[in-house]
């Protein structure tokens, strides 16, 4: 396991302060970000020094570990109670997964890229973080584990797959970056008690694409 020394902890405190100035205000989210050693999720030692800057990084297989601000923003949007069942699409490095575990959620996460799935599973286990990880196509969700209180998509989706809102509990919501090309809109899709869906647009972000039929 990668060690977490006072220098990392100091840098992490600074990152939390940086996120506060950028508008992240939920104390539980800031605490979770303050607890997860982001440098442990970066394989390439060339990037280790930059682990606590508010930027995205390559994690292999052409994918990236999301920018801390994006992770914090999406986590803040989830606003679930501890113990809530949360499905993440796009496990990647497992950094966001770890933040969700620290929020006290019961976490399920799907990754389509097998080598990433395997590496991240070992990494989270090694860190003592409990989450149910799956190798599969996030477009299908995780019907066997449904329904979920929240679903979080961490890759840019060209459209909202019908399977995802179908796997939400009434009163639950989906957070998903939607759009093809360079930029996506962060969409919150609330499943109302009568089952109808209410859409809210929360601004522009950049994500790697959600790929179909490529497991
Ligand atoms: N949450 C991650 C972000 C990784 S980038 C982190 O904190 O590191 C998005 C991830 O989504 C990539 O690992 C990519 O392989 C994965 N992905 C893309 N399309 C997918 C799909 N259809 N199903 C599951 N995962 C997918």
Coordinates of C-alpha atoms and ligand atoms in Angstrom, one line a residue:
X1 CA 0.0 0.0 0.0
X2 CA 1.2 3.5 -0.8
X3 CA 2.1 5.4 2.4
X4 CA 0.2 8.5 3.4
X5 CA 2.6 10.9 5.2
X6 CA 2.2 14.4 6.7
X7 CA 3.1 16.0 3.4
X8 CA 0.3 14.3 1.6
X9 CA -2.1 15.1 4.4
X10 CA -1.0 18.8 4.3
X11 CA -1.5 18.9 0.5
X12 CA -4.9 17.3 0.9
X13 CA -6.0 19.9 3.5
X14 CA -5.0 22.6 0.9
X15 CA -7.1 20.8 -1.8
X16 CA -10.1 20.8 0.5
X17 CA -9.6 24.6 1.1
X18 CA -9.3 25.1 -2.7
X19 CA -12.6 23.2 -3.3
X20 CA -14.3 25.3 -0.6
X21 CA -13.3 28.5 -2.5
X22 CA -14.7 26.9 -5.7
X23 CA -18.1 26.5 -4.0
X24 CA -18.1 23.0 -2.5
X25 CA -19.9 23.5 0.8
X26 CA -21.2 20.2 2.0
X27 CA -19.1 19.3 5.1
X28 CA -19.5 15.6 4.6
X29 CA -18.2 15.9 1.1
X30 CA -15.2 18.0 2.2
X31 CA -14.5 15.5 5.0
X32 CA -14.6 12.5 2.6
X33 CA -12.2 14.3 0.1
X34 CA -9.9 15.1 3.1
X35 CA -9.8 11.4 4.0
X36 CA -9.1 9.7 0.7
X37 CA -5.4 9.6 -0.3
X38 CA -5.7 10.6 -3.9
X39 CA -2.0 9.9 -4.6
X40 CA -2.8 6.1 -4.0
X41 CA -5.0 6.2 -7.1
X42 CA -2.4 7.4 -9.5
X43 CA -0.1 4.7 -11.0
X44 CA 2.3 6.8 -12.9
X45 CA 4.9 8.2 -10.5
X46 CA 5.5 11.1 -12.9
X47 CA 2.1 12.5 -11.8
X48 CA 2.4 11.7 -8.0
X49 CA 3.6 15.2 -7.2
X50 CA 0.5 16.7 -8.8
X51 CA -2.0 14.3 -7.1
X52 CA -3.5 17.1 -4.9
X53 CA -3.9 19.7 -7.6
X54 CA -7.3 20.2 -8.9
X55 CA -6.7 18.5 -12.2
X56 CA -7.6 15.3 -14.1
X57 CA -4.9 12.6 -14.9
X58 CA -4.4 9.7 -17.2
X59 CA -4.9 6.3 -15.4
X60 CA -4.0 4.0 -18.3
X61 CA -6.3 2.4 -20.9
X62 CA -6.8 5.9 -22.3
X63 CA -8.9 6.9 -19.3
X64 CA -8.6 9.6 -16.6
X65 CA -9.1 10.0 -12.9
X66 CA -11.6 12.8 -12.6
X67 CA -10.7 16.3 -11.4
X68 CA -11.3 16.6 -7.6
X69 CA -13.7 19.5 -8.2
X70 CA -15.8 17.3 -10.5
X71 CA -15.8 14.4 -8.0
X72 CA -16.7 16.8 -5.2
X73 CA -19.5 18.5 -7.3
X74 CA -21.0 15.2 -8.3
X75 CA -20.8 13.8 -4.8
X76 CA -22.4 16.9 -3.4
X77 CA -25.3 16.5 -5.9
X78 CA -26.0 13.0 -4.7
X79 CA -26.8 14.3 -1.2
X80 CA -27.8 10.8 0.1
X81 CA -28.2 9.7 3.7
X82 CA -25.5 7.4 5.1
X83 CA -26.4 3.8 4.1
X84 CA -28.0 4.9 0.8
X85 CA -27.5 2.5 -2.1
X86 CA -25.5 4.2 -4.7
X87 CA -24.5 2.8 -8.2
X88 CA -21.5 4.4 -9.9
X89 CA -21.0 3.9 -13.7
X90 CA -17.3 4.2 -14.7
X91 CA -15.2 2.9 -11.7
X92 CA -11.9 3.9 -13.4
X93 CA -9.2 4.4 -10.8
X94 CA -11.7 4.0 -7.9
X95 CA -11.1 7.4 -6.5
X96 CA -14.7 8.5 -6.8
X97 CA -15.7 5.1 -5.5
X98 CA -13.5 5.6 -2.4
X99 CA -15.1 9.0 -1.8
X100 CA -18.6 7.5 -2.0
X101 CA -17.5 4.7 0.5
X102 CA -16.2 7.4 2.9
X103 CA -19.6 9.2 2.6
X104 CA -21.1 6.0 4.2
X105 CA -22.9 4.8 1.1
X106 CA -23.4 1.2 0.1
X107 CA -21.5 1.4 -3.1
X108 CA -21.9 -0.6 -6.4
X109 CA -19.7 0.4 -9.3
X110 CA -19.3 -0.8 -12.9
X111 CA -16.3 -0.6 -15.2
X112 CA -16.2 -1.7 -18.8
X113 CA -12.5 -2.0 -19.1
X114 CA -11.4 -5.3 -17.6
X115 CA -7.7 -4.4 -16.6
X116 CA -9.0 -1.3 -14.8
X117 CA -11.7 -3.3 -13.1
X118 CA -9.1 -5.8 -11.8
X119 CA -6.5 -3.3 -10.7
X120 CA -9.1 -1.1 -9.0
X121 CA -10.7 -4.0 -7.2
X122 CA -7.3 -5.0 -5.8
X123 CA -6.5 -1.4 -4.9
X124 CA -9.7 -0.8 -2.9
X125 CA -9.4 -4.1 -1.1
X126 CA -5.8 -3.3 -0.2
X127 CA -7.0 0.0 1.2
X128 CA -9.7 -1.7 3.3
X129 CA -12.5 0.1 1.4
X130 CA -15.6 -2.0 0.8
X131 CA -17.5 -1.6 -2.5
X132 CA -19.1 -4.1 -4.9
X133 CA -17.3 -3.8 -8.2
X134 CA -18.5 -5.2 -11.5
X135 CA -17.0 -5.7 -14.9
X136 CA -19.7 -4.9 -17.4
X137 CA -21.5 -2.3 -19.5
X138 CA -22.8 0.6 -17.5
X139 CA -25.6 1.3 -20.1
X140 CA -27.4 -1.7 -18.6
X141 CA -26.9 -0.6 -15.0
X142 CA -27.0 -3.4 -12.4
X143 CA -30.5 -4.8 -12.5
X144 CA -29.8 -7.5 -10.0
X145 CA -28.8 -5.0 -7.3
X146 CA -31.6 -2.5 -8.2
X147 CA -33.3 -0.3 -7.0
X148 CA -30.9 2.4 -6.0
X149 CA -31.3 5.6 -4.1
X150 CA -28.8 7.3 -6.4
X151 CA -27.0 6.6 -9.6
X152 CA -23.8 8.5 -10.6
X153 CA -22.3 8.3 -14.1
X154 CA -18.7 9.4 -14.3
X155 CA -18.2 9.3 -18.1
X156 CA -19.9 11.5 -20.7
X157 CA -23.0 9.8 -22.0
X158 CA -24.3 10.6 -25.5
X159 CA -27.9 10.2 -24.1
X160 CA -29.6 9.0 -20.9
X161 CA -30.0 5.2 -21.1
X162 CA -33.6 4.2 -20.1
X163 CA -32.2 1.4 -18.0
X164 CA -30.7 3.8 -15.5
X165 CA -33.8 5.8 -14.3
X166 CA -35.7 2.5 -14.4
X167 CA -33.3 1.2 -11.6
X168 CA -34.0 4.2 -9.3
X169 CA -36.2 4.1 -6.3
X170 CA -39.1 6.6 -6.4
X171 CA -37.7 9.8 -4.9
X172 CA -34.2 8.9 -6.0
X173 CA -32.1 10.5 -8.6
X174 CA -29.5 10.1 -11.3
X175 CA -26.5 12.4 -11.9
X176 CA -25.1 12.1 -15.4
X177 CA -23.0 14.2 -17.7
X178 CA -24.8 14.2 -21.1
X179 CA -23.4 15.2 -24.4
X180 CA -21.1 14.0 -27.2
X181 CA -17.9 15.8 -28.1
X182 CA -15.7 17.9 -25.8
X183 CA -18.3 19.2 -23.3
X184 CA -21.2 17.6 -21.4
X185 CA -24.1 19.1 -19.4
X186 CA -24.4 17.9 -15.9
X187 CA -27.9 16.6 -15.6
X188 CA -29.8 15.6 -12.4
X189 CA -32.8 13.4 -13.3
X190 CA -35.2 13.0 -10.4
X191 CA -37.6 10.1 -10.3
X192 CA -40.7 11.5 -8.7
X193 CA -42.9 9.5 -6.4
X194 CA -45.4 8.9 -9.3
X195 CA -42.5 7.6 -11.4
X196 CA -42.3 10.6 -13.7
X197 CA -38.9 12.1 -14.4
X198 CA -37.8 15.7 -13.7
X199 CA -34.7 17.0 -15.4
X200 CA -32.4 19.8 -14.1
X201 CA -29.3 21.1 -15.9
X202 CA -26.4 22.1 -13.6
X203 CA -23.8 23.4 -16.0
X204 CA -21.0 22.3 -18.3
X205 CA -18.2 19.8 -17.6
X206 CA -15.7 17.6 -19.5
X207 CA -15.6 13.8 -19.2
X208 CA -14.2 10.9 -21.1
X209 CA -16.9 9.2 -23.2
X210 CA -19.3 6.5 -22.1
X211 CA -18.7 3.7 -24.6
X212 CA -21.3 1.3 -25.8
X213 CA -21.0 -2.5 -26.6
X214 CA -17.2 -2.5 -25.9
X215 CA -16.8 -4.6 -22.8
Ligands
LIG1 N1 -14.8 7.6 -11.4 C1 -13.5 7.5 -12.1 C2 -13.6 8.3 -13.4 C3 -12.9 7.5 -14.5 S1 -13.2 8.0 -16.2 C4 -12.4 8.0 -11.2 O1 -12.6 8.6 -10.2 O2 -11.3 7.6 -11.5 C5 -14.6 7.2 -16.7 C6 -14.6 5.7 -16.7 O3 -15.8 5.2 -17.3 C7 -13.4 5.0 -17.5 O4 -12.7 4.2 -16.6 C8 -14.1 4.2 -18.6 O5 -13.5 3.0 -18.9 C9 -15.5 4.0 -17.9 N2 -16.6 3.7 -18.9 C10 -16.8 4.2 -20.1 N3 -17.9 3.7 -20.7 C11 -18.4 2.8 -19.8 C12 -19.5 1.9 -19.8 N4 -20.4 1.8 -20.9 N5 -19.7 1.1 -18.7 C13 -18.9 1.1 -17.7 N6 -17.8 2.0 -17.6 C14 -17.6 2.8 -18.7

